[in-house]
Amino acid sequence: MSAKEIRPAGGKLGILTPGMGAVATTFIAGVELARRGMGQPIGSLTQMGHIRLGKRTEKRSPMIKDFVPLAEMDQIVFGGWDIFEDNAYDAAVKAGVLPLAQLDGARDFLEGIHPMKAVFDQRYVKKLSGTHVKEGENWMDLAEQLRQDIRTFKEKNGCDRLVMVWCASTEIFLKKGDVHASVEALEKAMRENDDQIAPSMCYAYAAIMEGVPFANGAPNLTVDFPAIVELAKREGVPIAGKDFKTGQTLMKTILAPGFKARMIGLSGWFSTNIRGNRDGEVLDDPESFKTKEESKLSVLDSILQPELYPTLYKDLYHKVRINYYPPRGDNKEGWDNIDIFGWMGMPMQIKVDFLCRDSILAAPIVLDLALFMDMAHRAGMSGIQEWLSFYFKSPQAAEGLYPEHDLFIQLMKMKNNLRHLMGEDLITHLGTEYYD
Ligand SMILES: NC(=O)c1ccc[n+]([C@@H]2O[C@H](COP(=O)([O-])OP(=O)(O)OC[C@H]3O[C@@H](n4cnc5c(N)ncnc54)[C@H](O)[C@@H]3O)[C@@H](O)[C@H]2O)c1
């Protein structure tokens, strides 16, 4: 198999985040602390993961970052937008994810990162209001302003390339409609200020038009509709989404494939959690919660395939609740009660109590996505990057194709994509060659 041609990763890579809240600042602080030798990028596959190549007897398992041509952490510069003016240090202190003693190790660096004025409209995130916001005649005008921000940032920072990862709040639930059906319809709707266009779509549109790959960390529609897919293909830009896979959903996609593998039945799965961060406050609004709920609920159905296994999964009752509870800050607690049944239908229960720090699980995802999306772009890949499903709660897939939710299949898929890119044999796990 021959390797794909991939442009080298030289020069500076700018990572732009719409939203500079808990996730974005934990990511930025962590990268800088790691660069200063003051912490380890734990949870990041690009920084810590190995990949097996060839037969097991060959004992070739390089680190992923030595195998594929990724940008190094030292090449990264950061920028972003927020509706609040706080610099990255102040925002990180407010978010309260990393302790002050640790944040102070990168304080000078973080204080130098100031968000640009956001494209924002409170109709789409009811619980927030901020003043650091652009004014414009319509969505297209606002997208043009974002395009100018992108060009200015690139020039000022001497970047060779940029990627954008959406780390801003969850917007209200929007359904795909006519305005999302083609690039022409989308651009018309943006010029006419249609309310089926959301701020996140302006960022995505601006990024793609500037040749900047875009990954969506929230469950918003953003890049998950035909017009944007068409635009990304036309402009030769990779897109991916949606909703970082962390916390309770990560646990679900670890546990559910195990139950299914052993043909264990499920009659109920109740997930509830308390969280007190800004994200929790935003999700306290039923319309933002609905966007999140759709994203979280789809996971089990796709993994368990009740249509193929009606005896085991047809009657599963799946409920997801999120409760805003300020005393906990970013330190969420998530409870899962799982009602399973086995041989002769005998019921059993599993209880999971996950004392989780969401942003600690999300930060390495932002890093990996940025580095892989940049590489994909250099490899000439464009449109939906389904091989990055591993990182998302609701992986975006081609129209009419159901997404793959099983974490372990997603990992295999991602690694095989990397092998394929580099011209290595794919690993099928057949293993007969060791016994012939
Ligand atoms: N923490 C996780 O593990 C996790 C997992 C999956 C998805 N997410 C999603 O990632 C996003 C970020 O999470 P967080 O915990 O950092 O939230 P956060 O509230 O701390 O940060 C979001 C930031 O985005 C800003 N913002 C809102 N709308 C904006 C806009 N239009 N333009 C620019 N900035 C805007 C807000 O002011 C805020 O500072 C949320 O949508 C969340 O649902 C987080």
Short mmCIF file of C-alpha atoms and ligand atoms in Angstrom, two decimals:
data_model
loop_
_atom_site.label_atom_id
_atom_site.label_comp_id
_atom_site.label_asym_id
_atom_site.label_seq_id
_atom_site.Cartn_x
_atom_site.Cartn_y
_atom_site.Cartn_z
CA MET A 1 0.00 0.00 0.00
CA SER A 2 1.43 3.43 -0.82
CA ALA A 3 1.39 6.34 1.59
CA LYS A 4 -0.68 9.44 0.88
CA GLU A 5 1.16 12.62 0.16
CA ILE A 6 0.96 14.86 3.22
CA ARG A 7 2.36 18.37 3.26
CA PRO A 8 4.91 18.75 6.10
CA ALA A 9 3.78 20.24 9.40
CA GLY A 10 6.36 23.08 9.49
CA GLY A 11 5.68 26.59 10.77
CA LYS A 12 3.22 27.80 13.37
CA LEU A 13 -0.22 26.26 13.81
CA GLY A 14 -2.85 28.64 15.19
CA ILE A 15 -5.67 27.00 17.17
CA LEU A 16 -8.70 29.26 17.33
CA THR A 17 -11.52 28.58 19.76
CA PRO A 18 -14.86 30.32 19.62
CA GLY A 19 -15.55 30.31 23.37
CA MET A 20 -12.79 30.77 25.93
CA GLY A 21 -14.44 29.24 28.96
CA ALA A 22 -13.65 26.16 31.04
CA VAL A 23 -12.71 23.75 28.26
CA ALA A 24 -10.73 26.18 26.10
CA THR A 25 -8.70 27.67 28.95
CA THR A 26 -8.01 24.26 30.50
CA PHE A 27 -6.75 23.13 27.12
CA ILE A 28 -4.57 26.21 26.56
CA ALA A 29 -3.16 26.19 30.10
CA GLY A 30 -2.41 22.47 29.86
CA VAL A 31 -0.53 22.76 26.57
CA GLU A 32 1.56 25.62 27.92
CA LEU A 33 2.26 23.81 31.23
CA ALA A 34 3.30 20.71 29.26
CA ARG A 35 5.58 22.83 27.07
CA ARG A 36 7.19 24.22 30.23
CA GLY A 37 7.69 20.72 31.61
CA MET A 38 5.18 21.41 34.40
CA GLY A 39 2.58 18.78 33.56
CA GLN A 40 1.77 15.85 31.31
CA PRO A 41 -0.83 15.87 28.49
CA ILE A 42 -2.65 12.87 29.95
CA GLY A 43 -5.66 11.72 27.95
CA SER A 44 -4.20 12.83 24.63
CA LEU A 45 -3.76 10.05 22.11
CA THR A 46 -1.61 12.22 19.85
CA GLN A 47 0.84 12.88 22.68
CA MET A 48 0.78 9.58 24.62
CA GLY A 49 -0.61 6.90 22.32
CA HIS A 50 1.20 4.16 20.41
CA ILE A 51 0.05 2.40 17.28
CA ARG A 52 0.86 -1.18 16.37
CA LEU A 53 2.17 -1.70 12.82
CA GLY A 54 2.49 -5.01 10.98
CA LYS A 55 2.35 -8.43 12.63
CA ARG A 56 2.45 -8.85 16.40
CA THR A 57 5.79 -10.67 15.95
CA GLU A 58 7.35 -7.55 14.41
CA LYS A 59 7.05 -5.66 17.67
CA ARG A 60 6.64 -2.31 15.90
CA SER A 61 4.56 0.07 18.01
CA PRO A 62 5.76 3.64 17.49
CA MET A 63 4.14 6.59 19.18
CA ILE A 64 1.38 8.05 17.01
CA LYS A 65 3.14 11.42 16.93
CA ASP A 66 6.29 9.76 15.57
CA PHE A 67 4.30 7.81 12.99
CA VAL A 68 2.14 10.50 11.39
CA PRO A 69 3.32 14.03 10.60
CA LEU A 70 1.55 16.08 13.28
CA ALA A 71 2.42 19.59 14.37
CA GLU A 72 4.34 19.62 17.66
CA MET A 73 2.93 21.30 20.76
CA ASP A 74 5.75 23.88 20.50
CA GLN A 75 4.40 25.08 17.16
CA ILE A 76 0.96 25.98 18.53
CA VAL A 77 -0.31 29.52 19.09
CA PHE A 78 -3.72 30.24 20.55
CA GLY A 79 -6.53 32.66 19.82
CA GLY A 80 -10.28 32.84 20.24
CA TRP A 81 -13.47 34.77 20.75
CA ASP A 82 -15.72 35.22 23.76
CA ILE A 83 -18.61 37.41 24.83
CA PHE A 84 -16.65 38.24 28.00
CA GLU A 85 -13.44 40.27 27.86
CA ASP A 86 -11.49 38.22 30.44
CA ASN A 87 -8.04 37.15 29.35
CA ALA A 88 -7.33 33.41 29.38
CA TYR A 89 -5.87 33.51 32.90
CA ASP A 90 -8.86 35.30 34.44
CA ALA A 91 -11.27 33.06 32.55
CA ALA A 92 -9.42 29.95 33.75
CA VAL A 93 -9.50 31.20 37.36
CA LYS A 94 -13.25 31.79 37.07
CA ALA A 95 -13.79 28.37 35.52
CA GLY A 96 -11.97 26.84 38.50
CA VAL A 97 -10.84 23.65 36.79
CA LEU A 98 -7.08 23.65 37.35
CA PRO A 99 -5.96 24.81 40.81
CA LEU A 100 -4.44 28.30 41.09
CA ALA A 101 -1.04 26.94 42.06
CA GLN A 102 -0.91 25.05 38.78
CA LEU A 103 -2.39 27.84 36.64
CA ASP A 104 0.15 30.30 38.02
CA GLY A 105 2.87 28.27 36.33
CA ALA A 106 1.58 29.66 33.02
CA ARG A 107 0.05 32.93 34.26
CA ASP A 108 2.20 35.31 32.17
CA PHE A 109 1.40 33.33 29.03
CA LEU A 110 -2.34 33.07 29.72
CA GLU A 111 -2.65 36.76 30.56
CA GLY A 112 -1.38 37.54 27.08
CA ILE A 113 -4.32 35.82 25.39
CA HIS A 114 -7.30 38.13 24.90
CA PRO A 115 -10.50 37.00 23.25
CA MET A 116 -11.71 38.78 20.14
CA LYS A 117 -15.26 40.16 20.08
CA ALA A 118 -17.79 37.38 19.59
CA VAL A 119 -20.65 36.84 17.21
CA PHE A 120 -23.44 36.24 19.70
CA ASP A 121 -27.19 36.53 20.05
CA GLN A 122 -28.94 35.79 23.30
CA ARG A 123 -31.87 34.19 21.49
CA TYR A 124 -29.58 31.19 20.96
CA VAL A 125 -28.09 30.94 24.47
CA LYS A 126 -30.79 32.24 26.79
CA LYS A 127 -28.82 32.10 30.02
CA LEU A 128 -25.88 34.25 28.90
CA SER A 129 -25.48 37.91 28.20
CA GLY A 130 -22.20 39.65 27.48
CA THR A 131 -20.96 42.90 26.03
CA HIS A 132 -17.85 41.81 24.13
CA VAL A 133 -19.94 41.24 21.03
CA LYS A 134 -19.70 42.36 17.40
CA GLU A 135 -22.36 44.43 15.72
CA GLY A 136 -23.35 43.80 12.15
CA GLU A 137 -26.10 44.23 9.63
CA ASN A 138 -26.77 40.53 9.20
CA TRP A 139 -25.22 37.09 9.67
CA MET A 140 -23.18 37.42 6.49
CA ASP A 141 -21.76 40.75 7.61
CA LEU A 142 -20.82 39.17 10.96
CA ALA A 143 -19.22 36.20 9.20
CA GLU A 144 -17.20 38.65 7.10
CA GLN A 145 -15.95 40.28 10.31
CA LEU A 146 -14.91 36.86 11.62
CA ARG A 147 -13.08 36.20 8.35
CA GLN A 148 -11.18 39.44 8.86
CA ASP A 149 -10.33 38.38 12.45
CA ILE A 150 -8.96 35.09 11.11
CA ARG A 151 -6.78 36.80 8.50
CA THR A 152 -5.48 39.36 11.00
CA PHE A 153 -4.70 36.66 13.57
CA LYS A 154 -2.86 34.59 11.02
CA GLU A 155 -0.75 37.48 9.86
CA LYS A 156 -0.03 38.95 13.28
CA ASN A 157 1.09 35.61 14.66
CA GLY A 158 2.98 34.50 11.58
CA CYS A 159 0.94 31.28 11.33
CA ASP A 160 1.43 28.84 8.54
CA ARG A 161 -1.97 27.23 9.15
CA LEU A 162 -5.02 27.52 11.40
CA VAL A 163 -7.70 25.20 12.78
CA MET A 164 -10.88 26.13 14.63
CA VAL A 165 -12.47 24.10 17.45
CA TRP A 166 -15.86 25.25 18.77
CA CYS A 167 -15.58 25.47 22.58
CA ALA A 168 -18.46 27.92 23.11
CA SER A 169 -21.81 27.32 24.76
CA THR A 170 -24.52 24.97 23.61
CA GLU A 171 -27.09 26.79 21.51
CA ILE A 172 -30.83 26.15 21.40
CA PHE A 173 -32.07 23.16 19.42
CA LEU A 174 -32.37 23.89 15.69
CA LYS A 175 -33.71 21.48 13.10
CA LYS A 176 -32.27 21.15 9.62
CA GLY A 177 -34.48 23.05 7.20
CA ASP A 178 -34.54 24.47 3.68
CA VAL A 179 -32.00 27.16 4.51
CA HIS A 180 -29.52 24.40 5.39
CA ALA A 181 -30.03 22.45 2.20
CA SER A 182 -27.51 24.11 -0.16
CA VAL A 183 -24.71 26.66 -0.08
CA GLU A 184 -26.85 29.04 -2.10
CA ALA A 185 -29.77 28.79 0.34
CA LEU A 186 -27.43 29.17 3.32
CA GLU A 187 -25.77 32.31 1.97
CA LYS A 188 -29.13 33.84 1.09
CA ALA A 189 -30.44 33.09 4.60
CA MET A 190 -27.31 34.63 6.13
CA ARG A 191 -27.79 37.80 4.14
CA GLU A 192 -31.49 37.90 5.08
CA ASN A 193 -30.74 37.37 8.78
CA ASP A 194 -32.87 34.23 8.95
CA ASP A 195 -33.33 32.96 12.50
CA GLN A 196 -32.56 29.39 11.40
CA ILE A 197 -28.95 30.54 11.24
CA ALA A 198 -27.11 30.47 14.58
CA PRO A 199 -23.90 32.26 15.60
CA SER A 200 -21.94 28.98 15.53
CA MET A 201 -22.78 28.66 11.81
CA CYS A 202 -21.20 32.06 11.15
CA TYR A 203 -17.94 30.87 12.72
CA ALA A 204 -18.06 27.64 10.72
CA TYR A 205 -18.82 29.48 7.49
CA ALA A 206 -16.01 31.99 8.12
CA ALA A 207 -13.53 29.21 8.95
CA ILE A 208 -14.31 27.17 5.86
CA MET A 209 -14.20 30.20 3.57
CA GLU A 210 -10.76 30.99 4.99
CA GLY A 211 -9.57 27.41 4.43
CA VAL A 212 -9.55 26.61 8.15
CA PRO A 213 -10.65 23.12 9.32
CA PHE A 214 -13.54 23.26 11.81
CA ALA A 215 -14.39 20.82 14.62
CA ASN A 216 -17.55 21.23 16.69
CA GLY A 217 -17.24 20.45 20.41
CA ALA A 218 -20.88 21.23 21.25
CA PRO A 219 -24.07 19.44 20.16
CA ASN A 220 -25.19 22.42 18.01
CA LEU A 221 -26.17 21.89 14.39
CA THR A 222 -23.22 24.15 13.29
CA VAL A 223 -21.58 22.00 10.58
CA ASP A 224 -23.98 19.06 10.58
CA PHE A 225 -26.10 19.94 7.55
CA PRO A 226 -25.79 19.55 3.78
CA ALA A 227 -24.95 23.19 2.90
CA ILE A 228 -21.88 23.27 5.13
CA VAL A 229 -20.77 19.80 4.03
CA GLU A 230 -21.06 20.97 0.42
CA LEU A 231 -19.11 24.15 1.22
CA ALA A 232 -16.36 22.20 3.02
CA LYS A 233 -15.99 19.84 0.04
CA ARG A 234 -15.95 22.76 -2.38
CA GLU A 235 -13.29 24.63 -0.39
CA GLY A 236 -11.28 21.47 0.36
CA VAL A 237 -11.61 21.86 4.14
CA PRO A 238 -12.13 19.10 6.76
CA ILE A 239 -15.02 19.39 9.21
CA ALA A 240 -15.98 17.19 12.17
CA GLY A 241 -18.49 17.03 15.01
CA LYS A 242 -20.20 16.96 17.25
CA ASP A 243 -20.12 17.28 21.04
CA PHE A 244 -16.90 16.20 22.80
CA LYS A 245 -17.25 12.69 24.20
CA THR A 246 -16.51 13.07 27.92
CA GLY A 247 -18.08 12.22 31.25
CA GLN A 248 -21.19 10.08 31.38
CA THR A 249 -21.41 9.49 27.65
CA LEU A 250 -17.80 8.34 27.56
CA MET A 251 -18.70 5.80 30.27
CA LYS A 252 -21.76 4.73 28.27
CA THR A 253 -19.73 4.07 25.16
CA ILE A 254 -17.25 2.06 27.23
CA LEU A 255 -19.88 -0.04 29.07
CA ALA A 256 -22.63 -0.55 26.47
CA PRO A 257 -20.42 -2.30 23.86
CA GLY A 258 -19.36 -4.71 26.64
CA PHE A 259 -22.95 -5.62 27.50
CA LYS A 260 -23.77 -6.11 23.86
CA ALA A 261 -20.64 -8.17 23.21
CA ARG A 262 -21.79 -10.61 25.94
CA MET A 263 -25.46 -10.53 24.83
CA ILE A 264 -26.58 -9.10 28.15
CA GLY A 265 -29.99 -7.43 28.06
CA LEU A 266 -30.81 -3.91 29.21
CA SER A 267 -34.19 -2.80 30.52
CA GLY A 268 -33.27 0.65 31.80
CA TRP A 269 -30.49 3.19 31.93
CA PHE A 270 -31.02 6.27 34.04
CA SER A 271 -28.29 8.90 33.97
CA THR A 272 -28.39 12.00 36.07
CA ASN A 273 -25.74 14.47 37.04
CA ILE A 274 -25.12 17.65 38.99
CA ARG A 275 -22.78 20.34 37.78
CA GLY A 276 -22.24 23.94 38.76
CA ASN A 277 -20.21 25.47 35.98
CA ARG A 278 -21.31 27.94 33.29
CA ASP A 279 -22.03 25.06 30.93
CA GLY A 280 -24.40 23.67 33.58
CA GLU A 281 -26.11 27.04 33.84
CA VAL A 282 -26.54 27.25 30.06
CA LEU A 283 -27.98 23.73 30.01
CA ASP A 284 -30.46 24.71 32.71
CA ASP A 285 -32.40 26.34 29.88
CA PRO A 286 -34.73 23.69 28.40
CA GLU A 287 -33.96 24.71 24.81
CA SER A 288 -30.18 24.33 25.20
CA PHE A 289 -30.78 21.11 27.20
CA LYS A 290 -32.82 19.69 24.34
CA THR A 291 -29.81 20.06 22.01
CA LYS A 292 -27.66 18.20 24.55
CA GLU A 293 -30.32 15.58 25.28
CA GLU A 294 -30.66 14.62 21.61
CA SER A 295 -26.90 14.18 21.45
CA LYS A 296 -26.74 12.03 24.60
CA LEU A 297 -29.77 9.85 23.86
CA SER A 298 -28.75 8.68 20.40
CA VAL A 299 -25.69 6.86 21.73
CA LEU A 300 -27.30 3.73 23.19
CA ASP A 301 -29.63 3.07 20.28
CA SER A 302 -26.76 3.07 17.82
CA ILE A 303 -24.56 0.83 19.93
CA LEU A 304 -27.22 -1.68 20.94
CA GLN A 305 -29.08 -1.97 17.62
CA PRO A 306 -32.48 -2.91 19.13
CA GLU A 307 -33.83 -3.68 15.65
CA LEU A 308 -31.34 -6.56 15.43
CA TYR A 309 -31.65 -7.58 19.11
CA PRO A 310 -35.28 -6.95 20.10
CA THR A 311 -35.22 -9.49 22.96
CA LEU A 312 -32.32 -7.71 24.60
CA TYR A 313 -32.85 -4.02 23.87
CA LYS A 314 -36.27 -3.27 22.41
CA ASP A 315 -37.81 -2.19 25.70
CA LEU A 316 -34.86 -0.23 27.06
CA TYR A 317 -35.97 2.87 28.99
CA HIS A 318 -33.27 5.49 28.63
CA LYS A 319 -33.42 8.76 30.53
CA VAL A 320 -30.84 11.54 30.82
CA ARG A 321 -31.03 14.42 33.30
CA ILE A 322 -28.68 17.35 33.93
CA ASN A 323 -29.12 19.45 37.04
CA TYR A 324 -27.48 22.82 37.61
CA TYR A 325 -26.05 22.81 41.13
CA PRO A 326 -23.62 25.72 41.70
CA PRO A 327 -21.72 24.41 44.77
CA ARG A 328 -19.99 21.78 42.66
CA GLY A 329 -18.48 24.17 40.12
CA ASP A 330 -16.76 22.24 37.35
CA ASN A 331 -16.56 19.10 39.50
CA LYS A 332 -19.53 17.22 38.23
CA GLU A 333 -21.00 14.10 39.81
CA GLY A 334 -22.77 11.72 37.50
CA TRP A 335 -24.86 8.75 38.58
CA ASP A 336 -25.90 5.93 36.32
CA ASN A 337 -28.36 3.28 37.34
CA ILE A 338 -28.24 0.47 34.83
CA ASP A 339 -30.85 -2.29 34.90
CA ILE A 340 -29.53 -5.30 33.05
CA PHE A 341 -30.78 -8.88 32.69
CA GLY A 342 -29.05 -12.18 32.01
CA TRP A 343 -29.65 -15.92 31.64
CA MET A 344 -33.36 -16.77 31.93
CA GLY A 345 -34.14 -13.05 32.16
CA MET A 346 -32.77 -12.66 35.68
CA PRO A 347 -32.46 -8.94 36.54
CA MET A 348 -29.27 -7.37 37.87
CA GLN A 349 -28.21 -3.77 38.55
CA ILE A 350 -25.08 -1.74 38.10
CA LYS A 351 -24.51 1.65 39.75
CA VAL A 352 -21.84 4.02 38.55
CA ASP A 353 -20.93 7.13 40.50
CA PHE A 354 -18.49 9.14 38.46
CA LEU A 355 -16.81 12.07 40.25
CA CYS A 356 -15.78 13.62 37.02
CA ARG A 357 -14.00 16.76 35.87
CA ASP A 358 -15.44 17.32 32.43
CA SER A 359 -12.96 19.91 31.22
CA ILE A 360 -10.05 17.68 32.26
CA LEU A 361 -11.47 15.02 29.91
CA ALA A 362 -12.30 17.54 27.17
CA ALA A 363 -8.96 19.42 27.01
CA PRO A 364 -6.96 16.55 25.44
CA ILE A 365 -9.76 16.07 22.91
CA VAL A 366 -9.37 19.67 21.76
CA LEU A 367 -5.63 19.13 21.29
CA ASP A 368 -6.02 15.84 19.40
CA LEU A 369 -8.77 17.17 17.17
CA ALA A 370 -6.80 20.28 16.29
CA LEU A 371 -3.68 18.27 15.40
CA PHE A 372 -5.53 15.56 13.44
CA MET A 373 -7.72 18.07 11.57
CA ASP A 374 -4.62 20.02 10.59
CA MET A 375 -2.96 16.84 9.36
CA ALA A 376 -6.09 15.81 7.44
CA HIS A 377 -6.06 19.18 5.70
CA ARG A 378 -2.40 18.77 4.75
CA ALA A 379 -3.25 15.31 3.42
CA GLY A 380 -5.84 16.82 1.08
CA MET A 381 -8.84 15.41 2.98
CA SER A 382 -12.02 17.46 3.06
CA GLY A 383 -15.65 17.31 4.21
CA ILE A 384 -16.77 15.11 7.13
CA GLN A 385 -13.90 13.36 8.93
CA GLU A 386 -15.79 10.34 10.19
CA TRP A 387 -12.55 8.66 11.31
CA LEU A 388 -12.50 11.17 14.21
CA SER A 389 -15.83 9.83 15.61
CA PHE A 390 -13.77 8.57 18.57
CA TYR A 391 -13.89 12.08 20.04
CA PHE A 392 -17.60 12.84 19.67
CA LYS A 393 -20.88 12.02 21.40
CA SER A 394 -22.84 12.41 18.14
CA PRO A 395 -20.39 11.59 15.39
CA GLN A 396 -21.19 13.29 12.12
CA ALA A 397 -21.53 10.84 9.27
CA ALA A 398 -22.53 10.97 5.62
CA GLU A 399 -26.22 11.62 4.89
CA GLY A 400 -28.20 8.40 5.36
CA LEU A 401 -25.37 6.58 7.19
CA TYR A 402 -25.79 5.72 10.85
CA PRO A 403 -22.86 6.88 13.01
CA GLU A 404 -20.52 4.45 14.76
CA HIS A 405 -20.71 5.02 18.54
CA ASP A 406 -18.75 2.08 19.96
CA LEU A 407 -15.55 3.59 21.40
CA PHE A 408 -13.46 0.53 20.56
CA ILE A 409 -14.63 0.31 16.95
CA GLN A 410 -14.02 4.06 16.70
CA LEU A 411 -10.46 3.61 17.97
CA MET A 412 -9.78 0.79 15.53
CA LYS A 413 -11.23 2.86 12.72
CA MET A 414 -9.08 5.85 13.61
CA LYS A 415 -5.88 3.78 13.84
CA ASN A 416 -6.61 2.03 10.55
CA ASN A 417 -7.13 5.42 8.95
CA LEU A 418 -3.70 6.48 10.18
CA ARG A 419 -2.14 3.23 8.87
CA HIS A 420 -3.90 3.77 5.55
CA LEU A 421 -2.60 7.35 5.31
CA MET A 422 0.95 6.18 5.91
CA GLY A 423 0.79 3.20 3.54
CA GLU A 424 0.93 0.52 6.28
CA ASP A 425 -1.16 -2.68 6.19
CA LEU A 426 -4.53 -2.37 7.92
CA ILE A 427 -4.93 -4.53 11.00
CA THR A 428 -7.90 -6.87 10.76
CA HIS A 429 -7.16 -8.91 13.93
CA LEU A 430 -7.70 -12.08 11.88
CA GLY A 431 -4.45 -13.54 13.23
CA THR A 432 -4.49 -16.80 11.22
CA GLU A 433 -0.95 -16.15 9.95
CA TYR A 434 0.47 -16.99 13.38
CA TYR A 435 -1.00 -20.54 13.19
CA ASP A 436 -0.64 -21.52 9.49
N1 LIG B 1 -16.66 20.02 29.39
C1 LIG B 1 -16.92 18.96 28.66
O1 LIG B 1 -16.51 17.87 28.94
C2 LIG B 1 -17.77 19.08 27.44
C3 LIG B 1 -18.14 17.91 26.80
C4 LIG B 1 -18.91 17.98 25.65
C5 LIG B 1 -19.26 19.22 25.16
N2 LIG B 1 -18.90 20.34 25.82
C6 LIG B 1 -19.36 21.59 25.26
O2 LIG B 1 -18.24 22.45 25.08
C7 LIG B 1 -18.68 23.77 25.23
C8 LIG B 1 -17.76 24.49 26.20
O3 LIG B 1 -17.90 23.96 27.49
P1 LIG B 1 -17.33 24.75 28.74
O4 LIG B 1 -17.45 23.88 29.92
O5 LIG B 1 -16.02 25.34 28.40
O6 LIG B 1 -18.41 25.94 28.86
P2 LIG B 1 -18.16 27.40 29.41
O7 LIG B 1 -19.52 27.96 29.64
O8 LIG B 1 -17.18 27.44 30.51
O9 LIG B 1 -17.47 28.15 28.16
C9 LIG B 1 -18.15 28.50 27.03
C10 LIG B 1 -17.76 29.92 26.68
O10 LIG B 1 -18.32 30.25 25.42
C11 LIG B 1 -18.69 31.61 25.46
N3 LIG B 1 -19.63 31.84 24.38
C12 LIG B 1 -20.95 31.52 24.30
N4 LIG B 1 -21.44 31.82 23.10
C13 LIG B 1 -20.40 32.32 22.36
C14 LIG B 1 -20.27 32.79 21.05
N5 LIG B 1 -21.32 32.80 20.23
N6 LIG B 1 -19.06 33.19 20.64
C15 LIG B 1 -17.98 33.17 21.46
N7 LIG B 1 -18.05 32.75 22.73
C16 LIG B 1 -19.25 32.34 23.18
C17 LIG B 1 -19.22 31.81 26.85
O11 LIG B 1 -19.15 33.16 27.20
C18 LIG B 1 -18.25 30.96 27.67
O12 LIG B 1 -17.15 31.69 28.15
C19 LIG B 1 -20.15 23.72 25.67
O13 LIG B 1 -20.97 23.86 24.56
C20 LIG B 1 -20.27 22.34 26.21
O14 LIG B 1 -21.59 21.84 26.12
C21 LIG B 1 -18.16 20.30 26.95
#
